[in-house]
């Protein structure tokens, strides 16, 4: 029910930028908490950013705060993740996800997932 797409290439140099988008139904945006997650081999899937219903509040992982921005366009049923000042440690598989309103930004709380896409930032 959640579809993931991205603009541009999935690889960028350190200091560069990428933008990802995630299409979802109106039902999803009106009833679910939306977020972006990422996972590297051998590591736990971690929350990157999330946005409340209506976009009133946003939450970011400490590692990306000030560099990444989550936003949504309800008219287009689309969620975005703008990633600036990329670092090698941002290299991971990224996922768009939806979960019940009121849950924590942890993977176990999100039941709907996009297919994921690779981001690579060389050292």
Short mmCIF file of C-alpha atoms in Angstrom, two decimals:
data_model
loop_
_atom_site.label_atom_id
_atom_site.label_comp_id
_atom_site.label_asym_id
_atom_site.label_seq_id
_atom_site.Cartn_x
_atom_site.Cartn_y
_atom_site.Cartn_z
CA UNK A 1 0.00 0.00 0.00
CA UNK A 2 3.05 2.27 0.32
CA UNK A 3 5.07 3.00 -2.81
CA UNK A 4 8.60 4.35 -2.76
CA UNK A 5 10.26 6.36 -5.52
CA UNK A 6 13.22 8.68 -5.68
CA UNK A 7 14.41 11.58 -7.78
CA UNK A 8 17.86 11.62 -9.28
CA UNK A 9 20.43 8.92 -8.72
CA UNK A 10 20.83 6.92 -5.55
CA UNK A 11 24.50 7.77 -5.28
CA UNK A 12 26.00 11.10 -4.28
CA UNK A 13 29.36 12.40 -3.16
CA UNK A 14 29.92 13.48 0.42
CA UNK A 15 28.36 16.89 0.86
CA UNK A 16 25.87 16.28 -1.93
CA UNK A 17 22.09 15.98 -1.90
CA UNK A 18 19.36 13.50 -2.79
CA UNK A 19 15.58 13.55 -2.61
CA UNK A 20 13.21 10.62 -2.21
CA UNK A 21 9.46 10.50 -2.56
CA UNK A 22 6.84 8.02 -1.37
CA UNK A 23 3.35 7.81 -2.82
CA UNK A 24 0.47 6.70 -0.63
CA UNK A 25 -3.31 6.68 -0.65
CA UNK A 26 -5.44 9.38 0.94
CA UNK A 27 -6.59 6.78 3.41
CA UNK A 28 -2.99 6.19 4.48
CA UNK A 29 -2.21 9.87 4.98
CA UNK A 30 -5.37 10.50 6.95
CA UNK A 31 -5.06 7.53 9.29
CA UNK A 32 -1.34 6.66 9.61
CA UNK A 33 1.88 8.09 10.98
CA UNK A 34 4.42 8.32 8.15
CA UNK A 35 8.16 7.92 8.39
CA UNK A 36 11.46 7.14 6.70
CA UNK A 37 13.78 4.39 7.89
CA UNK A 38 17.15 3.07 6.82
CA UNK A 39 19.17 -0.08 7.33
CA UNK A 40 22.79 -1.05 6.68
CA UNK A 41 24.08 -4.65 6.61
CA UNK A 42 24.53 -5.97 10.12
CA UNK A 43 22.68 -3.06 11.70
CA UNK A 44 19.17 -2.56 13.03
CA UNK A 45 16.63 -0.73 10.93
CA UNK A 46 16.51 2.78 12.37
CA UNK A 47 14.07 5.63 12.14
CA UNK A 48 15.39 8.58 10.15
CA UNK A 49 12.48 11.02 10.16
CA UNK A 50 8.73 11.03 10.70
CA UNK A 51 5.84 13.43 10.36
CA UNK A 52 2.53 13.60 12.21
CA UNK A 53 -0.88 13.58 10.59
CA UNK A 54 -1.38 17.08 9.26
CA UNK A 55 2.36 17.80 9.36
CA UNK A 56 2.20 19.62 12.69
CA UNK A 57 5.20 17.85 14.18
CA UNK A 58 8.34 16.27 12.76
CA UNK A 59 10.91 14.01 14.38
CA UNK A 60 14.48 13.33 13.27
CA UNK A 61 17.23 10.99 14.29
CA UNK A 62 20.10 12.85 15.94
CA UNK A 63 22.45 11.68 13.20
CA UNK A 64 20.49 13.48 10.45
CA UNK A 65 19.01 16.45 12.29
CA UNK A 66 19.80 19.68 10.50
CA UNK A 67 20.67 17.86 7.27
CA UNK A 68 17.51 15.95 6.34
CA UNK A 69 13.99 17.34 5.97
CA UNK A 70 10.74 15.38 5.87
CA UNK A 71 7.69 16.93 4.24
CA UNK A 72 4.44 15.94 2.59
CA UNK A 73 2.16 17.10 -0.20
CA UNK A 74 -1.31 15.82 0.53
CA UNK A 75 -2.65 17.05 -2.80
CA UNK A 76 -0.23 14.66 -4.52
CA UNK A 77 -0.47 11.95 -1.84
CA UNK A 78 3.30 12.07 -1.55
CA UNK A 79 5.85 12.02 1.26
CA UNK A 80 9.34 13.46 0.72
CA UNK A 81 12.75 13.14 2.27
CA UNK A 82 15.28 15.82 1.32
CA UNK A 83 18.81 14.73 2.21
CA UNK A 84 21.50 17.39 2.23
CA UNK A 85 25.15 17.43 3.25
CA UNK A 86 25.35 13.67 2.80
CA UNK A 87 27.98 11.68 4.67
CA UNK A 88 29.40 8.19 4.08
CA UNK A 89 27.54 6.99 7.19
CA UNK A 90 24.26 7.81 5.41
CA UNK A 91 24.90 4.85 3.11
CA UNK A 92 22.00 2.42 3.63
CA UNK A 93 18.80 1.01 2.23
CA UNK A 94 16.04 3.56 2.75
CA UNK A 95 12.36 2.77 3.28
CA UNK A 96 9.12 4.69 3.47
CA UNK A 97 6.72 3.33 6.08
CA UNK A 98 3.35 3.87 7.73
CA UNK A 99 2.23 3.05 11.25
CA UNK A 100 -0.59 3.75 13.71
CA UNK A 101 -0.95 7.26 15.04
CA UNK A 102 0.76 7.67 18.40
CA UNK A 103 3.49 5.03 18.11
CA UNK A 104 7.22 5.57 18.56
CA UNK A 105 9.48 6.01 15.55
CA UNK A 106 10.74 2.43 15.65
CA UNK A 107 10.53 -0.14 12.88
CA UNK A 108 8.54 -2.63 14.95
CA UNK A 109 5.68 -0.14 15.25
CA UNK A 110 5.29 0.37 11.49
CA UNK A 111 3.31 -2.24 9.62
CA UNK A 112 3.37 -0.96 6.05
CA UNK A 113 6.59 -0.66 4.06
CA UNK A 114 7.82 0.51 0.70
CA UNK A 115 10.19 -1.66 -1.32
CA UNK A 116 13.32 0.26 -0.30
CA UNK A 117 16.07 1.86 -2.33
CA UNK A 118 19.83 2.02 -1.91
CA UNK A 119 21.70 5.21 -1.07
CA UNK A 120 25.47 5.15 -1.44
CA UNK A 121 27.81 7.92 -0.33
CA UNK A 122 31.48 7.04 -0.98
CA UNK A 123 34.17 8.08 1.45
#
